[in-house]
Amino acid sequence: MAAGISERISAFVEALPLKPGLRVLEIGCGPGVAARAVARRIGHGFILAIDRSEKAIRLARAGSGGEIASGCLDFGFVAIEDFALRPGDALFDIAYAMRVGALDGRHPEAGRAALARIKAALKPHGRLFIDGGDPLREIDLVRGLPS
């Protein structure tokens, strides 16, 4: 386990099907701990980590100077329900979220909006992972979130 990372986050990141070169979207990144761990695992890939909290994004950026400077990590202040790729942005291979209300059943209406935004940001065979499994579970993007 890397220094400064909880066992829960470490187990989640280790379970993700990551490999060098992937484009990854983290939803609800908080202070960026998991994003930095993913950045180490995807080498020359890229991770965009977003959060609806401006304070979380400030903390994430402050702790990720080296990764941001290398071009493998960036952060965005946006809720997943409002997220959209910028013109010219490439689609993502994988998206993941830990403890995000729109994706864990706490906010079903936001969940439907979030899934539409995630589908639009992923490649045709892109995959979405959330917590709630052992340590994660994959969401079938055709069937959507479980009720």
PDB file of C-alpha atoms in Angstrom:
ATOM      1  CA  MET A   1       0.000   0.000   0.000  1.00  0.00           C
ATOM      2  CA  ALA A   2       1.324   3.437  -0.966  1.00  0.00           C
ATOM      3  CA  ALA A   3       1.938   5.957   1.804  1.00  0.00           C
ATOM      4  CA  GLY A   4      -1.055   8.178   2.540  1.00  0.00           C
ATOM      5  CA  ILE A   5      -3.648   5.846   1.047  1.00  0.00           C
ATOM      6  CA  SER A   6      -6.250   3.924   3.038  1.00  0.00           C
ATOM      7  CA  GLU A   7      -6.617   0.173   2.714  1.00  0.00           C
ATOM      8  CA  ARG A   8     -10.118   0.650   1.248  1.00  0.00           C
ATOM      9  CA  ILE A   9      -8.926   2.998  -1.510  1.00  0.00           C
ATOM     10  CA  SER A  10      -5.835   0.908  -2.184  1.00  0.00           C
ATOM     11  CA  ALA A  11      -7.907  -2.286  -2.563  1.00  0.00           C
ATOM     12  CA  PHE A  12     -10.360  -0.516  -4.884  1.00  0.00           C
ATOM     13  CA  VAL A  13      -7.605   0.889  -7.128  1.00  0.00           C
ATOM     14  CA  GLU A  14      -5.754  -2.449  -7.195  1.00  0.00           C
ATOM     15  CA  ALA A  15      -8.975  -4.191  -8.314  1.00  0.00           C
ATOM     16  CA  LEU A  16      -9.533  -1.841 -11.259  1.00  0.00           C
ATOM     17  CA  PRO A  17      -8.488  -3.337 -14.629  1.00  0.00           C
ATOM     18  CA  LEU A  18      -5.831  -0.695 -15.216  1.00  0.00           C
ATOM     19  CA  LYS A  19      -2.947  -0.855 -17.648  1.00  0.00           C
ATOM     20  CA  PRO A  20      -0.549   1.660 -19.144  1.00  0.00           C
ATOM     21  CA  GLY A  21      -2.042   4.024 -21.685  1.00  0.00           C
ATOM     22  CA  LEU A  22      -5.671   3.987 -20.530  1.00  0.00           C
ATOM     23  CA  ARG A  23      -7.820   7.100 -20.284  1.00  0.00           C
ATOM     24  CA  VAL A  24      -9.642   7.073 -16.952  1.00  0.00           C
ATOM     25  CA  LEU A  25     -12.393   9.238 -15.456  1.00  0.00           C
ATOM     26  CA  GLU A  26     -12.732   9.407 -11.668  1.00  0.00           C
ATOM     27  CA  ILE A  27     -16.071  10.654 -10.409  1.00  0.00           C
ATOM     28  CA  GLY A  28     -16.044  12.244  -6.949  1.00  0.00           C
ATOM     29  CA  CYS A  29     -12.296  12.428  -6.463  1.00  0.00           C
ATOM     30  CA  GLY A  30     -12.204  14.256  -3.134  1.00  0.00           C
ATOM     31  CA  PRO A  31      -8.605  15.256  -2.351  1.00  0.00           C
ATOM     32  CA  GLY A  32      -7.185  13.130  -5.189  1.00  0.00           C
ATOM     33  CA  VAL A  33      -5.709  10.178  -3.298  1.00  0.00           C
ATOM     34  CA  ALA A  34      -7.141   7.511  -5.612  1.00  0.00           C
ATOM     35  CA  ALA A  35      -6.448   9.621  -8.715  1.00  0.00           C
ATOM     36  CA  ARG A  36      -2.746   9.784  -7.878  1.00  0.00           C
ATOM     37  CA  ALA A  37      -2.660   6.013  -7.284  1.00  0.00           C
ATOM     38  CA  VAL A  38      -4.350   5.409 -10.638  1.00  0.00           C
ATOM     39  CA  ALA A  39      -1.942   7.801 -12.368  1.00  0.00           C
ATOM     40  CA  ARG A  40       0.972   5.685 -11.115  1.00  0.00           C
ATOM     41  CA  ARG A  41      -0.629   2.547 -12.593  1.00  0.00           C
ATOM     42  CA  ILE A  42      -1.515   3.891 -16.047  1.00  0.00           C
ATOM     43  CA  GLY A  43       1.927   5.233 -16.933  1.00  0.00           C
ATOM     44  CA  HIS A  44       1.625   7.306 -20.100  1.00  0.00           C
ATOM     45  CA  GLY A  45      -2.192   7.210 -19.858  1.00  0.00           C
ATOM     46  CA  PHE A  46      -4.366  10.008 -18.541  1.00  0.00           C
ATOM     47  CA  ILE A  47      -6.811  10.438 -15.669  1.00  0.00           C
ATOM     48  CA  LEU A  48      -9.347  13.220 -15.291  1.00  0.00           C
ATOM     49  CA  ALA A  49     -10.691  13.370 -11.739  1.00  0.00           C
ATOM     50  CA  ILE A  50     -13.808  15.424 -11.086  1.00  0.00           C
ATOM     51  CA  ASP A  51     -15.670  16.512  -7.967  1.00  0.00           C
ATOM     52  CA  ARG A  52     -18.629  18.762  -7.216  1.00  0.00           C
ATOM     53  CA  SER A  53     -16.691  20.325  -4.310  1.00  0.00           C
ATOM     54  CA  GLU A  54     -14.474  23.270  -5.167  1.00  0.00           C
ATOM     55  CA  LYS A  55     -12.562  22.744  -1.904  1.00  0.00           C
ATOM     56  CA  ALA A  56     -11.860  19.096  -2.797  1.00  0.00           C
ATOM     57  CA  ILE A  57     -10.516  20.126  -6.198  1.00  0.00           C
ATOM     58  CA  ARG A  58      -8.246  22.749  -4.606  1.00  0.00           C
ATOM     59  CA  LEU A  59      -6.854  20.106  -2.224  1.00  0.00           C
ATOM     60  CA  ALA A  60      -6.458  17.578  -5.029  1.00  0.00           C
ATOM     61  CA  ARG A  61      -4.553  20.027  -7.222  1.00  0.00           C
ATOM     62  CA  ALA A  62      -2.352  21.122  -4.308  1.00  0.00           C
ATOM     63  CA  GLY A  63      -1.303  17.515  -3.638  1.00  0.00           C
ATOM     64  CA  SER A  64      -0.774  16.505  -7.262  1.00  0.00           C
ATOM     65  CA  GLY A  65       1.679  19.009  -8.719  1.00  0.00           C
ATOM     66  CA  GLY A  66       4.055  16.418 -10.161  1.00  0.00           C
ATOM     67  CA  GLU A  67       1.322  14.363 -11.825  1.00  0.00           C
ATOM     68  CA  ILE A  68      -0.356  17.462 -13.255  1.00  0.00           C
ATOM     69  CA  ALA A  69       2.967  18.791 -14.570  1.00  0.00           C
ATOM     70  CA  SER A  70       3.675  15.474 -16.292  1.00  0.00           C
ATOM     71  CA  GLY A  71       0.340  15.660 -18.114  1.00  0.00           C
ATOM     72  CA  CYS A  72      -1.035  12.365 -16.800  1.00  0.00           C
ATOM     73  CA  LEU A  73      -3.562  13.872 -14.353  1.00  0.00           C
ATOM     74  CA  ASP A  74      -5.990  16.759 -14.351  1.00  0.00           C
ATOM     75  CA  PHE A  75      -8.887  17.786 -12.143  1.00  0.00           C
ATOM     76  CA  GLY A  76     -12.254  19.350 -12.892  1.00  0.00           C
ATOM     77  CA  PHE A  77     -14.752  21.122 -10.659  1.00  0.00           C
ATOM     78  CA  VAL A  78     -18.065  19.687 -11.886  1.00  0.00           C
ATOM     79  CA  ALA A  79     -20.821  17.351 -10.739  1.00  0.00           C
ATOM     80  CA  ILE A  80     -21.125  14.193 -12.814  1.00  0.00           C
ATOM     81  CA  GLU A  81     -24.718  15.120 -13.691  1.00  0.00           C
ATOM     82  CA  ASP A  82     -23.331  18.226 -15.462  1.00  0.00           C
ATOM     83  CA  PHE A  83     -20.136  16.703 -16.894  1.00  0.00           C
ATOM     84  CA  ALA A  84     -19.464  16.836 -20.620  1.00  0.00           C
ATOM     85  CA  LEU A  85     -16.339  16.306 -22.662  1.00  0.00           C
ATOM     86  CA  ARG A  86     -14.847  19.412 -24.193  1.00  0.00           C
ATOM     87  CA  PRO A  87     -14.678  19.545 -27.993  1.00  0.00           C
ATOM     88  CA  GLY A  88     -11.709  17.478 -29.135  1.00  0.00           C
ATOM     89  CA  ASP A  89     -11.418  15.465 -25.887  1.00  0.00           C
ATOM     90  CA  ALA A  90     -10.932  11.741 -26.380  1.00  0.00           C
ATOM     91  CA  LEU A  91     -13.364   9.267 -24.844  1.00  0.00           C
ATOM     92  CA  PHE A  92     -12.442   7.360 -21.690  1.00  0.00           C
ATOM     93  CA  ASP A  93     -11.747   3.630 -21.360  1.00  0.00           C
ATOM     94  CA  ILE A  94     -12.809   3.345 -17.728  1.00  0.00           C
ATOM     95  CA  ALA A  95     -14.777   5.423 -15.242  1.00  0.00           C
ATOM     96  CA  TYR A  96     -14.979   4.776 -11.518  1.00  0.00           C
ATOM     97  CA  ALA A  97     -16.553   6.250  -8.411  1.00  0.00           C
ATOM     98  CA  MET A  98     -16.314   5.601  -4.690  1.00  0.00           C
ATOM     99  CA  ARG A  99     -19.034   6.829  -2.324  1.00  0.00           C
ATOM    100  CA  VAL A 100     -20.825   8.985  -4.886  1.00  0.00           C
ATOM    101  CA  GLY A 101     -24.480   9.538  -4.018  1.00  0.00           C
ATOM    102  CA  ALA A 102     -25.615   9.726  -7.639  1.00  0.00           C
ATOM    103  CA  LEU A 103     -24.215   6.240  -8.285  1.00  0.00           C
ATOM    104  CA  ASP A 104     -24.842   4.350  -5.051  1.00  0.00           C
ATOM    105  CA  GLY A 105     -28.618   4.608  -4.949  1.00  0.00           C
ATOM    106  CA  ARG A 106     -28.946   7.539  -2.561  1.00  0.00           C
ATOM    107  CA  HIS A 107     -30.122   9.899  -5.336  1.00  0.00           C
ATOM    108  CA  PRO A 108     -31.894   7.924  -8.116  1.00  0.00           C
ATOM    109  CA  GLU A 109     -32.805  10.901 -10.306  1.00  0.00           C
ATOM    110  CA  ALA A 110     -29.239  12.198 -10.215  1.00  0.00           C
ATOM    111  CA  GLY A 111     -28.108   8.636 -10.930  1.00  0.00           C
ATOM    112  CA  ARG A 112     -30.031   8.522 -14.195  1.00  0.00           C
ATOM    113  CA  ALA A 113     -28.532  11.841 -15.283  1.00  0.00           C
ATOM    114  CA  ALA A 114     -25.064  10.712 -14.188  1.00  0.00           C
ATOM    115  CA  LEU A 115     -25.265   7.472 -16.179  1.00  0.00           C
ATOM    116  CA  ALA A 116     -26.203   9.362 -19.335  1.00  0.00           C
ATOM    117  CA  ARG A 117     -23.188  11.660 -18.889  1.00  0.00           C
ATOM    118  CA  ILE A 118     -20.864   8.734 -18.168  1.00  0.00           C
ATOM    119  CA  LYS A 119     -22.049   6.760 -21.219  1.00  0.00           C
ATOM    120  CA  ALA A 120     -21.417   9.817 -23.406  1.00  0.00           C
ATOM    121  CA  ALA A 121     -17.857  10.121 -22.050  1.00  0.00           C
ATOM    122  CA  LEU A 122     -16.880   6.440 -22.438  1.00  0.00           C
ATOM    123  CA  LYS A 123     -15.721   4.532 -25.489  1.00  0.00           C
ATOM    124  CA  PRO A 124     -18.314   2.065 -26.848  1.00  0.00           C
ATOM    125  CA  HIS A 125     -16.891  -0.759 -24.731  1.00  0.00           C
ATOM    126  CA  GLY A 126     -15.939   1.499 -21.826  1.00  0.00           C
ATOM    127  CA  ARG A 127     -16.526   0.235 -18.308  1.00  0.00           C
ATOM    128  CA  LEU A 128     -17.892   1.800 -15.111  1.00  0.00           C
ATOM    129  CA  PHE A 129     -16.915   0.610 -11.633  1.00  0.00           C
ATOM    130  CA  ILE A 130     -18.311   1.702  -8.275  1.00  0.00           C
ATOM    131  CA  ASP A 131     -17.755   0.661  -4.688  1.00  0.00           C
ATOM    132  CA  GLY A 132     -20.141  -1.656  -2.926  1.00  0.00           C
ATOM    133  CA  GLY A 133     -18.625  -4.917  -4.080  1.00  0.00           C
ATOM    134  CA  ASP A 134     -15.617  -6.749  -2.752  1.00  0.00           C
ATOM    135  CA  PRO A 135     -14.017  -4.180  -3.200  1.00  0.00           C
ATOM    136  CA  LEU A 136     -15.794  -2.939  -6.345  1.00  0.00           C
ATOM    137  CA  ARG A 137     -18.547  -3.836  -8.749  1.00  0.00           C
ATOM    138  CA  GLU A 138     -19.052  -3.146 -12.418  1.00  0.00           C
ATOM    139  CA  ILE A 139     -22.189  -1.384 -13.598  1.00  0.00           C
ATOM    140  CA  ASP A 140     -23.804  -2.674 -16.784  1.00  0.00           C
ATOM    141  CA  LEU A 141     -24.190   0.545 -18.763  1.00  0.00           C
ATOM    142  CA  VAL A 142     -27.038  -0.931 -20.819  1.00  0.00           C
ATOM    143  CA  ARG A 143     -29.128  -1.980 -17.816  1.00  0.00           C
ATOM    144  CA  GLY A 144     -28.103   0.931 -15.599  1.00  0.00           C
ATOM    145  CA  LEU A 145     -27.916   1.174 -11.848  1.00  0.00           C
ATOM    146  CA  PRO A 146     -29.672  -1.431  -9.731  1.00  0.00           C
ATOM    147  CA  SER A 147     -32.876  -0.216  -8.079  1.00  0.00           C
TER     148      SER A 147
END
